[in-house]
Amino acid sequence: DGGITQSPKYLFRKEGQNVTLSCEQNLNHDAMYWYRQDPGQGLRLIYYSQIVNDFQKGDIAEGYSVSREKKESFPLTVTSAQKNPTAFYLCASSPTSGSSTDTQYFGPGTRLTVL
Amino acid sequence: AQSVTQLDSQVPVFEEAPVELRCNYSSSVSVYLFWYVQYPNQGLQLLLKYLSGSTLVKGINGFEAEFNKSQTSFHLRKPSVHISDTAEYFCAVRVRNAGKSTFGDGTTLTVKP
């Protein structure tokens, strides 16, 4: 089955701890993205990566970090510097060549709650 | 920069009634347009997209949308809704040949029996 997996589905952490959210895709997509979703708001872009070993900040990158060491993996670390980390986090991917470069495919999301 | 405005945050409707979810956008360059649906605690699923060509696009689950360039709108419609259509709907734009998408704040569609 091809798709995007995010783990865990629910995550609880104490304030001041760093936490890493996993995102893996087996779609052979070059581009991957992390979005944050808060109640009543749309998705806001945190980071994105168009190719392995390269990534760019999105609109709300402060307090987050990413790595892209492998094409299929794009983990997101929520650091203690993120002032309000409780949110629903969505990972997405898209091809950068071929006929479907326009479309992003989303994972099921991780709900992070900081206590 | 691009922006997306979904004009209604909540749309309640009775089962089998028609529905329209409104989306306006602004962009100085050509964009692709998308509608996604999100069920509770799940990711986004693509409903339909407009890339070029015919301004009326049909998607999954009986939804369709019409691109209106002069009004910079991309409203989503369904002639007869079901209880199972209750979900959050997001309109999004993406600049051609660029990676990022810009999303609206979402419209909660609630279908009542």
mmCIF file with all atom_site columns, C-alpha atoms in Angstrom:
data_model
loop_
_atom_site.group_PDB
_atom_site.id
_atom_site.type_symbol
_atom_site.label_atom_id
_atom_site.label_alt_id
_atom_site.label_comp_id
_atom_site.label_asym_id
_atom_site.label_entity_id
_atom_site.label_seq_id
_atom_site.pdbx_PDB_ins_code
_atom_site.Cartn_x
_atom_site.Cartn_y
_atom_site.Cartn_z
_atom_site.occupancy
_atom_site.B_iso_or_equiv
_atom_site.pdbx_formal_charge
_atom_site.auth_seq_id
_atom_site.auth_comp_id
_atom_site.auth_asym_id
_atom_site.auth_atom_id
_atom_site.pdbx_PDB_model_num
ATOM 1   C CA . ASP A 1 1   ? 0.000   0.000  0.000   1.00 0.00 ? 1   ASP A CA 1
ATOM 2   C CA . GLY A 1 2   ? 1.436   3.349  -1.021  1.00 0.00 ? 2   GLY A CA 1
ATOM 3   C CA . GLY A 1 3   ? 0.934   6.320  1.211   1.00 0.00 ? 3   GLY A CA 1
ATOM 4   C CA . ILE A 1 4   ? 2.098   8.551  3.991   1.00 0.00 ? 4   ILE A CA 1
ATOM 5   C CA . THR A 1 5   ? 2.328   7.399  7.576   1.00 0.00 ? 5   THR A CA 1
ATOM 6   C CA . GLN A 1 6   ? 2.634   9.561  10.635  1.00 0.00 ? 6   GLN A CA 1
ATOM 7   C CA . SER A 1 7   ? 3.343   8.261  14.078  1.00 0.00 ? 7   SER A CA 1
ATOM 8   C CA . PRO A 1 8   ? 2.211   8.344  16.722  1.00 0.00 ? 8   PRO A CA 1
ATOM 9   C CA . LYS A 1 9   ? -1.407  9.392  16.217  1.00 0.00 ? 9   LYS A CA 1
ATOM 10  C CA . TYR A 1 10  ? -1.574  10.956 19.693  1.00 0.00 ? 10  TYR A CA 1
ATOM 11  C CA . LEU A 1 11  ? 1.407   12.305 21.609  1.00 0.00 ? 11  LEU A CA 1
ATOM 12  C CA . PHE A 1 12  ? 1.620   13.800 25.068  1.00 0.00 ? 12  PHE A CA 1
ATOM 13  C CA . ARG A 1 13  ? 4.648   15.656 26.370  1.00 0.00 ? 13  ARG A CA 1
ATOM 14  C CA . LYS A 1 14  ? 5.569   17.772 29.346  1.00 0.00 ? 14  LYS A CA 1
ATOM 15  C CA . GLU A 1 15  ? 6.276   21.420 28.854  1.00 0.00 ? 15  GLU A CA 1
ATOM 16  C CA . GLY A 1 16  ? 9.936   22.106 28.111  1.00 0.00 ? 16  GLY A CA 1
ATOM 17  C CA . GLN A 1 17  ? 10.632  18.768 26.422  1.00 0.00 ? 17  GLN A CA 1
ATOM 18  C CA . ASN A 1 18  ? 11.594  18.395 22.809  1.00 0.00 ? 18  ASN A CA 1
ATOM 19  C CA . VAL A 1 19  ? 9.526   15.925 20.812  1.00 0.00 ? 19  VAL A CA 1
ATOM 20  C CA . THR A 1 20  ? 9.974   14.436 17.336  1.00 0.00 ? 20  THR A CA 1
ATOM 21  C CA . LEU A 1 21  ? 7.089   13.590 15.031  1.00 0.00 ? 21  LEU A CA 1
ATOM 22  C CA . SER A 1 22  ? 7.626   10.956 12.387  1.00 0.00 ? 22  SER A CA 1
ATOM 23  C CA . CYS A 1 23  ? 6.572   11.182 8.731   1.00 0.00 ? 23  CYS A CA 1
ATOM 24  C CA . GLU A 1 24  ? 7.344   8.470  6.194   1.00 0.00 ? 24  GLU A CA 1
ATOM 25  C CA . GLN A 1 25  ? 6.186   8.103  2.594   1.00 0.00 ? 25  GLN A CA 1
ATOM 26  C CA . ASN A 1 26  ? 6.617   5.311  0.066   1.00 0.00 ? 26  ASN A CA 1
ATOM 27  C CA . LEU A 1 27  ? 5.210   7.254  -2.879  1.00 0.00 ? 27  LEU A CA 1
ATOM 28  C CA . ASN A 1 28  ? 8.675   8.121  -4.187  1.00 0.00 ? 28  ASN A CA 1
ATOM 29  C CA . HIS A 1 29  ? 7.821   11.811 -3.905  1.00 0.00 ? 29  HIS A CA 1
ATOM 30  C CA . ASP A 1 30  ? 10.640  14.338 -3.860  1.00 0.00 ? 30  ASP A CA 1
ATOM 31  C CA . ALA A 1 31  ? 8.824   17.060 -1.919  1.00 0.00 ? 31  ALA A CA 1
ATOM 32  C CA . MET A 1 32  ? 7.578   16.833 1.655   1.00 0.00 ? 32  MET A CA 1
ATOM 33  C CA . TYR A 1 33  ? 5.834   19.334 3.913   1.00 0.00 ? 33  TYR A CA 1
ATOM 34  C CA . TRP A 1 34  ? 4.850   19.911 7.519   1.00 0.00 ? 34  TRP A CA 1
ATOM 35  C CA . TYR A 1 35  ? 1.718   21.858 8.431   1.00 0.00 ? 35  TYR A CA 1
ATOM 36  C CA . ARG A 1 36  ? 0.249   22.863 11.737  1.00 0.00 ? 36  ARG A CA 1
ATOM 37  C CA . GLN A 1 37  ? -3.526  23.013 12.227  1.00 0.00 ? 37  GLN A CA 1
ATOM 38  C CA . ASP A 1 38  ? -5.260  24.808 15.091  1.00 0.00 ? 38  ASP A CA 1
ATOM 39  C CA . PRO A 1 39  ? -9.028  24.788 15.775  1.00 0.00 ? 39  PRO A CA 1
ATOM 40  C CA . GLY A 1 40  ? -10.918 27.107 13.463  1.00 0.00 ? 40  GLY A CA 1
ATOM 41  C CA . GLN A 1 41  ? -7.858  27.799 11.387  1.00 0.00 ? 41  GLN A CA 1
ATOM 42  C CA . GLY A 1 42  ? -6.495  26.492 8.170   1.00 0.00 ? 42  GLY A CA 1
ATOM 43  C CA . LEU A 1 43  ? -3.186  24.778 7.702   1.00 0.00 ? 43  LEU A CA 1
ATOM 44  C CA . ARG A 1 44  ? -0.045  26.790 8.235   1.00 0.00 ? 44  ARG A CA 1
ATOM 45  C CA . LEU A 1 45  ? 3.218   25.713 6.677   1.00 0.00 ? 45  LEU A CA 1
ATOM 46  C CA . ILE A 1 46  ? 6.074   24.999 9.084   1.00 0.00 ? 46  ILE A CA 1
ATOM 47  C CA . TYR A 1 47  ? 8.821   23.612 6.832   1.00 0.00 ? 47  TYR A CA 1
ATOM 48  C CA . TYR A 1 48  ? 9.097   22.018 3.423   1.00 0.00 ? 48  TYR A CA 1
ATOM 49  C CA . SER A 1 49  ? 11.707  20.117 1.486   1.00 0.00 ? 49  SER A CA 1
ATOM 50  C CA . GLN A 1 50  ? 11.940  19.786 -2.273  1.00 0.00 ? 50  GLN A CA 1
ATOM 51  C CA . ILE A 1 51  ? 14.876  17.395 -2.285  1.00 0.00 ? 51  ILE A CA 1
ATOM 52  C CA . VAL A 1 52  ? 16.992  15.295 0.050   1.00 0.00 ? 52  VAL A CA 1
ATOM 53  C CA . ASN A 1 53  ? 19.370  17.267 2.286   1.00 0.00 ? 53  ASN A CA 1
ATOM 54  C CA . ASP A 1 54  ? 17.606  20.537 1.584   1.00 0.00 ? 54  ASP A CA 1
ATOM 55  C CA . PHE A 1 55  ? 14.667  22.254 3.269   1.00 0.00 ? 55  PHE A CA 1
ATOM 56  C CA . GLN A 1 56  ? 13.145  25.717 3.610   1.00 0.00 ? 56  GLN A CA 1
ATOM 57  C CA . LYS A 1 57  ? 11.294  27.533 6.343   1.00 0.00 ? 57  LYS A CA 1
ATOM 58  C CA . GLY A 1 58  ? 7.583   28.021 5.955   1.00 0.00 ? 58  GLY A CA 1
ATOM 59  C CA . ASP A 1 59  ? 5.425   30.688 7.521   1.00 0.00 ? 59  ASP A CA 1
ATOM 60  C CA . ILE A 1 60  ? 5.744   29.548 11.162  1.00 0.00 ? 60  ILE A CA 1
ATOM 61  C CA . ALA A 1 61  ? 9.146   27.821 11.466  1.00 0.00 ? 61  ALA A CA 1
ATOM 62  C CA . GLU A 1 62  ? 10.159  29.333 14.820  1.00 0.00 ? 62  GLU A CA 1
ATOM 63  C CA . GLY A 1 63  ? 10.490  26.679 17.511  1.00 0.00 ? 63  GLY A CA 1
ATOM 64  C CA . TYR A 1 64  ? 10.620  23.805 15.020  1.00 0.00 ? 64  TYR A CA 1
ATOM 65  C CA . SER A 1 65  ? 13.397  21.930 13.247  1.00 0.00 ? 65  SER A CA 1
ATOM 66  C CA . VAL A 1 66  ? 13.473  19.302 10.497  1.00 0.00 ? 66  VAL A CA 1
ATOM 67  C CA . SER A 1 67  ? 15.889  17.027 8.686   1.00 0.00 ? 67  SER A CA 1
ATOM 68  C CA . ARG A 1 68  ? 15.727  15.317 5.302   1.00 0.00 ? 68  ARG A CA 1
ATOM 69  C CA . GLU A 1 69  ? 18.420  12.686 5.244   1.00 0.00 ? 69  GLU A CA 1
ATOM 70  C CA . LYS A 1 70  ? 16.354  10.210 3.244   1.00 0.00 ? 70  LYS A CA 1
ATOM 71  C CA . LYS A 1 71  ? 13.833  10.759 0.470   1.00 0.00 ? 71  LYS A CA 1
ATOM 72  C CA . GLU A 1 72  ? 11.098  8.854  2.281   1.00 0.00 ? 72  GLU A CA 1
ATOM 73  C CA . SER A 1 73  ? 11.477  10.462 5.706   1.00 0.00 ? 73  SER A CA 1
ATOM 74  C CA . PHE A 1 74  ? 10.932  14.018 6.971   1.00 0.00 ? 74  PHE A CA 1
ATOM 75  C CA . PRO A 1 75  ? 10.834  14.120 10.796  1.00 0.00 ? 75  PRO A CA 1
ATOM 76  C CA . LEU A 1 76  ? 9.730   17.258 12.623  1.00 0.00 ? 76  LEU A CA 1
ATOM 77  C CA . THR A 1 77  ? 11.121  18.224 16.031  1.00 0.00 ? 77  THR A CA 1
ATOM 78  C CA . VAL A 1 78  ? 9.040   20.501 18.206  1.00 0.00 ? 78  VAL A CA 1
ATOM 79  C CA . THR A 1 79  ? 11.502  22.202 20.503  1.00 0.00 ? 79  THR A CA 1
ATOM 80  C CA . SER A 1 80  ? 11.015  23.807 23.897  1.00 0.00 ? 80  SER A CA 1
ATOM 81  C CA . ALA A 1 81  ? 11.307  27.180 22.156  1.00 0.00 ? 81  ALA A CA 1
ATOM 82  C CA . GLN A 1 82  ? 7.889   26.680 20.546  1.00 0.00 ? 82  GLN A CA 1
ATOM 83  C CA . LYS A 1 83  ? 5.620   28.681 22.841  1.00 0.00 ? 83  LYS A CA 1
ATOM 84  C CA . ASN A 1 84  ? 2.325   26.983 22.055  1.00 0.00 ? 84  ASN A CA 1
ATOM 85  C CA . PRO A 1 85  ? 3.031   23.522 20.610  1.00 0.00 ? 85  PRO A CA 1
ATOM 86  C CA . THR A 1 86  ? -0.322  21.873 21.296  1.00 0.00 ? 86  THR A CA 1
ATOM 87  C CA . ALA A 1 87  ? -1.858  21.337 17.849  1.00 0.00 ? 87  ALA A CA 1
ATOM 88  C CA . PHE A 1 88  ? -2.635  18.844 15.097  1.00 0.00 ? 88  PHE A CA 1
ATOM 89  C CA . TYR A 1 89  ? 0.366   18.290 12.814  1.00 0.00 ? 89  TYR A CA 1
ATOM 90  C CA . LEU A 1 90  ? -0.030  17.157 9.228   1.00 0.00 ? 90  LEU A CA 1
ATOM 91  C CA . CYS A 1 91  ? 2.656   15.874 6.911   1.00 0.00 ? 91  CYS A CA 1
ATOM 92  C CA . ALA A 1 92  ? 2.242   15.906 3.131   1.00 0.00 ? 92  ALA A CA 1
ATOM 93  C CA . SER A 1 93  ? 4.225   14.984 0.046   1.00 0.00 ? 93  SER A CA 1
ATOM 94  C CA . SER A 1 94  ? 4.068   15.696 -3.664  1.00 0.00 ? 94  SER A CA 1
ATOM 95  C CA . PRO A 1 95  ? 5.961   14.701 -6.793  1.00 0.00 ? 95  PRO A CA 1
ATOM 96  C CA . THR A 1 96  ? 8.118   17.323 -8.476  1.00 0.00 ? 96  THR A CA 1
ATOM 97  C CA . SER A 1 97  ? 8.026   15.731 -11.910 1.00 0.00 ? 97  SER A CA 1
ATOM 98  C CA . GLY A 1 98  ? 5.453   13.905 -13.973 1.00 0.00 ? 98  GLY A CA 1
ATOM 99  C CA . SER A 1 99  ? 1.771   14.581 -14.351 1.00 0.00 ? 99  SER A CA 1
ATOM 100 C CA . SER A 1 100 ? 0.738   15.117 -10.735 1.00 0.00 ? 100 SER A CA 1
ATOM 101 C CA . THR A 1 101 ? 3.141   17.770 -9.512  1.00 0.00 ? 101 THR A CA 1
ATOM 102 C CA . ASP A 1 102 ? 0.196   19.915 -8.539  1.00 0.00 ? 102 ASP A CA 1
ATOM 103 C CA . THR A 1 103 ? -1.233  17.617 -5.886  1.00 0.00 ? 103 THR A CA 1
ATOM 104 C CA . GLN A 1 104 ? -0.234  17.155 -2.268  1.00 0.00 ? 104 GLN A CA 1
ATOM 105 C CA . TYR A 1 105 ? -1.010  13.895 -0.477  1.00 0.00 ? 105 TYR A CA 1
ATOM 106 C CA . PHE A 1 106 ? -1.581  14.081 3.262   1.00 0.00 ? 106 PHE A CA 1
ATOM 107 C CA . GLY A 1 107 ? -0.835  11.755 6.132   1.00 0.00 ? 107 GLY A CA 1
ATOM 108 C CA . PRO A 1 108 ? -3.364  11.018 8.894   1.00 0.00 ? 108 PRO A CA 1
ATOM 109 C CA . GLY A 1 109 ? -1.841  13.542 11.307  1.00 0.00 ? 109 GLY A CA 1
ATOM 110 C CA . THR A 1 110 ? -0.408  13.565 14.815  1.00 0.00 ? 110 THR A CA 1
ATOM 111 C CA . ARG A 1 111 ? -2.188  15.323 17.650  1.00 0.00 ? 111 ARG A CA 1
ATOM 112 C CA . LEU A 1 112 ? 0.373   16.728 20.063  1.00 0.00 ? 112 LEU A CA 1
ATOM 113 C CA . THR A 1 113 ? -0.698  17.795 23.520  1.00 0.00 ? 113 THR A CA 1
ATOM 114 C CA . VAL A 1 114 ? 1.766   19.511 25.803  1.00 0.00 ? 114 VAL A CA 1
ATOM 115 C CA . LEU A 1 115 ? 0.834   19.252 29.451  1.00 0.00 ? 115 LEU A CA 1
ATOM 116 C CA . ALA B 2 1   ? 1.752   36.417 -1.985  1.00 0.00 ? 1   ALA B CA 1
ATOM 117 C CA . GLN B 2 2   ? -1.444  34.437 -2.214  1.00 0.00 ? 2   GLN B CA 1
ATOM 118 C CA . SER B 2 3   ? -4.426  34.442 0.107   1.00 0.00 ? 3   SER B CA 1
ATOM 119 C CA . VAL B 2 4   ? -7.577  32.361 0.406   1.00 0.00 ? 4   VAL B CA 1
ATOM 120 C CA . THR B 2 5   ? -10.824 33.426 2.047   1.00 0.00 ? 5   THR B CA 1
ATOM 121 C CA . GLN B 2 6   ? -13.528 30.947 2.840   1.00 0.00 ? 6   GLN B CA 1
ATOM 122 C CA . LEU B 2 7   ? -16.548 33.120 3.334   1.00 0.00 ? 7   LEU B CA 1
ATOM 123 C CA . ASP B 2 8   ? -18.477 30.879 5.718   1.00 0.00 ? 8   ASP B CA 1
ATOM 124 C CA . SER B 2 9   ? -16.941 29.268 8.777   1.00 0.00 ? 9   SER B CA 1
ATOM 125 C CA . GLN B 2 10  ? -19.985 27.063 9.384   1.00 0.00 ? 10  GLN B CA 1
ATOM 126 C CA . VAL B 2 11  ? -22.696 25.849 7.019   1.00 0.00 ? 11  VAL B CA 1
ATOM 127 C CA . PRO B 2 12  ? -25.602 23.862 8.472   1.00 0.00 ? 12  PRO B CA 1
ATOM 128 C CA . VAL B 2 13  ? -27.867 22.153 5.977   1.00 0.00 ? 13  VAL B CA 1
ATOM 129 C CA . PHE B 2 14  ? -30.533 19.475 5.960   1.00 0.00 ? 14  PHE B CA 1
ATOM 130 C CA . GLU B 2 15  ? -29.967 16.113 4.339   1.00 0.00 ? 15  GLU B CA 1
ATOM 131 C CA . GLU B 2 16  ? -30.754 15.995 0.594   1.00 0.00 ? 16  GLU B CA 1
ATOM 132 C CA . ALA B 2 17  ? -30.601 19.790 0.314   1.00 0.00 ? 17  ALA B CA 1
ATOM 133 C CA . PRO B 2 18  ? -28.120 21.490 -2.047  1.00 0.00 ? 18  PRO B CA 1
ATOM 134 C CA . VAL B 2 19  ? -25.052 23.204 -0.613  1.00 0.00 ? 19  VAL B CA 1
ATOM 135 C CA . GLU B 2 20  ? -22.477 25.743 -1.753  1.00 0.00 ? 20  GLU B CA 1
ATOM 136 C CA . LEU B 2 21  ? -19.239 26.413 0.105   1.00 0.00 ? 21  LEU B CA 1
ATOM 137 C CA . ARG B 2 22  ? -17.655 29.668 -0.990  1.00 0.00 ? 22  ARG B CA 1
ATOM 138 C CA . CYS B 2 23  ? -14.002 30.343 -1.639  1.00 0.00 ? 23  CYS B CA 1
ATOM 139 C CA . ASN B 2 24  ? -12.326 33.509 -2.925  1.00 0.00 ? 24  ASN B CA 1
ATOM 140 C CA . TYR B 2 25  ? -8.627  33.857 -3.563  1.00 0.00 ? 25  TYR B CA 1
ATOM 141 C CA . SER B 2 26  ? -6.107  36.511 -4.496  1.00 0.00 ? 26  SER B CA 1
ATOM 142 C CA . SER B 2 27  ? -2.890  36.036 -6.397  1.00 0.00 ? 27  SER B CA 1
ATOM 143 C CA . SER B 2 28  ? -0.796  38.073 -8.799  1.00 0.00 ? 28  SER B CA 1
ATOM 144 C CA . VAL B 2 29  ? 0.261   34.944 -10.692 1.00 0.00 ? 29  VAL B CA 1
ATOM 145 C CA . SER B 2 30  ? -1.495  31.892 -12.092 1.00 0.00 ? 30  SER B CA 1
ATOM 146 C CA . VAL B 2 31  ? -2.489  29.334 -9.503  1.00 0.00 ? 31  VAL B CA 1
ATOM 147 C CA . TYR B 2 32  ? -3.910  25.881 -9.193  1.00 0.00 ? 32  TYR B CA 1
ATOM 148 C CA . LEU B 2 33  ? -7.042  25.606 -7.042  1.00 0.00 ? 33  LEU B CA 1
ATOM 149 C CA . PHE B 2 34  ? -8.049  22.768 -4.746  1.00 0.00 ? 34  PHE B CA 1
ATOM 150 C CA . TRP B 2 35  ? -10.772 21.637 -2.411  1.00 0.00 ? 35  TRP B CA 1
ATOM 151 C CA . TYR B 2 36  ? -9.957  19.157 0.361   1.00 0.00 ? 36  TYR B CA 1
ATOM 152 C CA . VAL B 2 37  ? -12.170 17.415 2.903   1.00 0.00 ? 37  VAL B CA 1
ATOM 153 C CA . GLN B 2 38  ? -11.114 16.527 6.440   1.00 0.00 ? 38  GLN B CA 1
ATOM 154 C CA . TYR B 2 39  ? -12.999 14.163 8.702   1.00 0.00 ? 39  TYR B CA 1
ATOM 155 C CA . PRO B 2 40  ? -12.381 14.426 12.483  1.00 0.00 ? 40  PRO B CA 1
ATOM 156 C CA . ASN B 2 41  ? -8.833  13.570 13.546  1.00 0.00 ? 41  ASN B CA 1
ATOM 157 C CA . GLN B 2 42  ? -7.816  12.609 10.025  1.00 0.00 ? 42  GLN B CA 1
ATOM 158 C CA . GLY B 2 43  ? -5.649  14.048 7.284   1.00 0.00 ? 43  GLY B CA 1
ATOM 159 C CA . LEU B 2 44  ? -6.896  15.938 4.245   1.00 0.00 ? 44  LEU B CA 1
ATOM 160 C CA . GLN B 2 45  ? -8.357  14.128 1.255   1.00 0.00 ? 45  GLN B CA 1
ATOM 161 C CA . LEU B 2 46  ? -8.438  15.764 -2.171  1.00 0.00 ? 46  LEU B CA 1
ATOM 162 C CA . LEU B 2 47  ? -11.985 16.373 -3.446  1.00 0.00 ? 47  LEU B CA 1
ATOM 163 C CA . LEU B 2 48  ? -11.160 18.093 -6.724  1.00 0.00 ? 48  LEU B CA 1
ATOM 164 C CA . LYS B 2 49  ? -8.748  20.457 -8.389  1.00 0.00 ? 49  LYS B CA 1
ATOM 165 C CA . TYR B 2 50  ? -8.648  23.039 -11.154 1.00 0.00 ? 50  TYR B CA 1
ATOM 166 C CA . LEU B 2 51  ? -5.487  23.255 -13.211 1.00 0.00 ? 51  LEU B CA 1
ATOM 167 C CA . SER B 2 52  ? -6.659  24.634 -16.551 1.00 0.00 ? 52  SER B CA 1
ATOM 168 C CA . GLY B 2 53  ? -9.278  24.086 -19.225 1.00 0.00 ? 53  GLY B CA 1
ATOM 169 C CA . SER B 2 54  ? -12.958 23.683 -18.405 1.00 0.00 ? 54  SER B CA 1
ATOM 170 C CA . THR B 2 55  ? -13.949 25.925 -15.523 1.00 0.00 ? 55  THR B CA 1
ATOM 171 C CA . LEU B 2 56  ? -16.365 23.352 -14.109 1.00 0.00 ? 56  LEU B CA 1
ATOM 172 C CA . VAL B 2 57  ? -14.560 20.520 -12.412 1.00 0.00 ? 57  VAL B CA 1
ATOM 173 C CA . LYS B 2 58  ? -16.086 17.411 -10.951 1.00 0.00 ? 58  LYS B CA 1
ATOM 174 C CA . GLY B 2 59  ? -14.674 15.584 -7.979  1.00 0.00 ? 59  GLY B CA 1
ATOM 175 C CA . ILE B 2 60  ? -15.337 12.664 -5.729  1.00 0.00 ? 60  ILE B CA 1
ATOM 176 C CA . ASN B 2 61  ? -18.483 12.093 -3.671  1.00 0.00 ? 61  ASN B CA 1
ATOM 177 C CA . GLY B 2 62  ? -20.662 14.073 -6.098  1.00 0.00 ? 62  GLY B CA 1
ATOM 178 C CA . PHE B 2 63  ? -18.972 17.425 -5.497  1.00 0.00 ? 63  PHE B CA 1
ATOM 179 C CA . GLU B 2 64  ? -18.166 19.940 -8.203  1.00 0.00 ? 64  GLU B CA 1
ATOM 180 C CA . ALA B 2 65  ? -16.629 23.394 -8.286  1.00 0.00 ? 65  ALA B CA 1
ATOM 181 C CA . GLU B 2 66  ? -16.562 26.260 -10.721 1.00 0.00 ? 66  GLU B CA 1
ATOM 182 C CA . PHE B 2 67  ? -13.562 28.461 -11.349 1.00 0.00 ? 67  PHE B CA 1
ATOM 183 C CA . ASN B 2 68  ? -14.474 32.080 -12.011 1.00 0.00 ? 68  ASN B CA 1
ATOM 184 C CA . LYS B 2 69  ? -11.407 34.061 -12.997 1.00 0.00 ? 69  LYS B CA 1
ATOM 185 C CA . SER B 2 70  ? -13.088 37.479 -13.069 1.00 0.00 ? 70  SER B CA 1
ATOM 186 C CA . GLN B 2 71  ? -14.454 37.030 -9.565  1.00 0.00 ? 71  GLN B CA 1
ATOM 187 C CA . THR B 2 72  ? -11.406 35.074 -8.357  1.00 0.00 ? 72  THR B CA 1
ATOM 188 C CA . SER B 2 73  ? -13.688 32.475 -6.880  1.00 0.00 ? 73  SER B CA 1
ATOM 189 C CA . PHE B 2 74  ? -13.767 28.685 -6.705  1.00 0.00 ? 74  PHE B CA 1
ATOM 190 C CA . HIS B 2 75  ? -17.014 27.727 -5.011  1.00 0.00 ? 75  HIS B CA 1
ATOM 191 C CA . LEU B 2 76  ? -17.774 24.114 -4.123  1.00 0.00 ? 76  LEU B CA 1
ATOM 192 C CA . ARG B 2 77  ? -21.251 22.700 -4.723  1.00 0.00 ? 77  ARG B CA 1
ATOM 193 C CA . LYS B 2 78  ? -23.227 19.523 -4.226  1.00 0.00 ? 78  LYS B CA 1
ATOM 194 C CA . PRO B 2 79  ? -26.835 19.182 -5.391  1.00 0.00 ? 79  PRO B CA 1
ATOM 195 C CA . SER B 2 80  ? -27.920 16.828 -2.598  1.00 0.00 ? 80  SER B CA 1
ATOM 196 C CA . VAL B 2 81  ? -25.922 16.251 0.577   1.00 0.00 ? 81  VAL B CA 1
ATOM 197 C CA . HIS B 2 82  ? -25.788 13.217 2.841   1.00 0.00 ? 82  HIS B CA 1
ATOM 198 C CA . ILE B 2 83  ? -25.155 12.888 6.552   1.00 0.00 ? 83  ILE B CA 1
ATOM 199 C CA . SER B 2 84  ? -21.758 11.425 5.669   1.00 0.00 ? 84  SER B CA 1
ATOM 200 C CA . ASP B 2 85  ? -20.729 14.735 4.044   1.00 0.00 ? 85  ASP B CA 1
ATOM 201 C CA . THR B 2 86  ? -20.454 16.292 7.507   1.00 0.00 ? 86  THR B CA 1
ATOM 202 C CA . ALA B 2 87  ? -16.808 17.362 7.696   1.00 0.00 ? 87  ALA B CA 1
ATOM 203 C CA . GLU B 2 88  ? -14.402 20.290 7.435   1.00 0.00 ? 88  GLU B CA 1
ATOM 204 C CA . TYR B 2 89  ? -13.724 21.566 3.918   1.00 0.00 ? 89  TYR B CA 1
ATOM 205 C CA . PHE B 2 90  ? -10.628 23.497 2.903   1.00 0.00 ? 90  PHE B CA 1
ATOM 206 C CA . CYS B 2 91  ? -9.973  25.563 -0.180  1.00 0.00 ? 91  CYS B CA 1
ATOM 207 C CA . ALA B 2 92  ? -6.336  25.933 -1.221  1.00 0.00 ? 92  ALA B CA 1
ATOM 208 C CA . VAL B 2 93  ? -4.254  27.621 -3.912  1.00 0.00 ? 93  VAL B CA 1
ATOM 209 C CA . ARG B 2 94  ? -0.837  26.705 -5.170  1.00 0.00 ? 94  ARG B CA 1
ATOM 210 C CA . VAL B 2 95  ? 1.377   28.769 -7.434  1.00 0.00 ? 95  VAL B CA 1
ATOM 211 C CA . ARG B 2 96  ? 2.240   26.912 -10.599 1.00 0.00 ? 96  ARG B CA 1
ATOM 212 C CA . ASN B 2 97  ? 5.690   25.342 -10.453 1.00 0.00 ? 97  ASN B CA 1
ATOM 213 C CA . ALA B 2 98  ? 6.094   26.243 -6.794  1.00 0.00 ? 98  ALA B CA 1
ATOM 214 C CA . GLY B 2 99  ? 6.015   23.945 -3.804  1.00 0.00 ? 99  GLY B CA 1
ATOM 215 C CA . LYS B 2 100 ? 3.860   25.687 -1.245  1.00 0.00 ? 100 LYS B CA 1
ATOM 216 C CA . SER B 2 101 ? 0.081   25.771 -0.899  1.00 0.00 ? 101 SER B CA 1
ATOM 217 C CA . THR B 2 102 ? -1.973  28.399 0.896   1.00 0.00 ? 102 THR B CA 1
ATOM 218 C CA . PHE B 2 103 ? -5.089  27.202 2.694   1.00 0.00 ? 103 PHE B CA 1
ATOM 219 C CA . GLY B 2 104 ? -8.274  28.917 3.774   1.00 0.00 ? 104 GLY B CA 1
ATOM 220 C CA . ASP B 2 105 ? -9.466  28.677 7.362   1.00 0.00 ? 105 ASP B CA 1
ATOM 221 C CA . GLY B 2 106 ? -11.956 25.971 6.532   1.00 0.00 ? 106 GLY B CA 1
ATOM 222 C CA . THR B 2 107 ? -15.738 25.611 6.431   1.00 0.00 ? 107 THR B CA 1
ATOM 223 C CA . THR B 2 108 ? -17.501 23.194 8.724   1.00 0.00 ? 108 THR B CA 1
ATOM 224 C CA . LEU B 2 109 ? -20.364 21.535 6.880   1.00 0.00 ? 109 LEU B CA 1
ATOM 225 C CA . THR B 2 110 ? -22.945 19.984 9.177   1.00 0.00 ? 110 THR B CA 1
ATOM 226 C CA . VAL B 2 111 ? -25.657 17.907 7.537   1.00 0.00 ? 111 VAL B CA 1
ATOM 227 C CA . LYS B 2 112 ? -28.731 17.408 9.711   1.00 0.00 ? 112 LYS B CA 1
ATOM 228 C CA . PRO B 2 113 ? -31.320 14.655 9.274   1.00 0.00 ? 113 PRO B CA 1
#
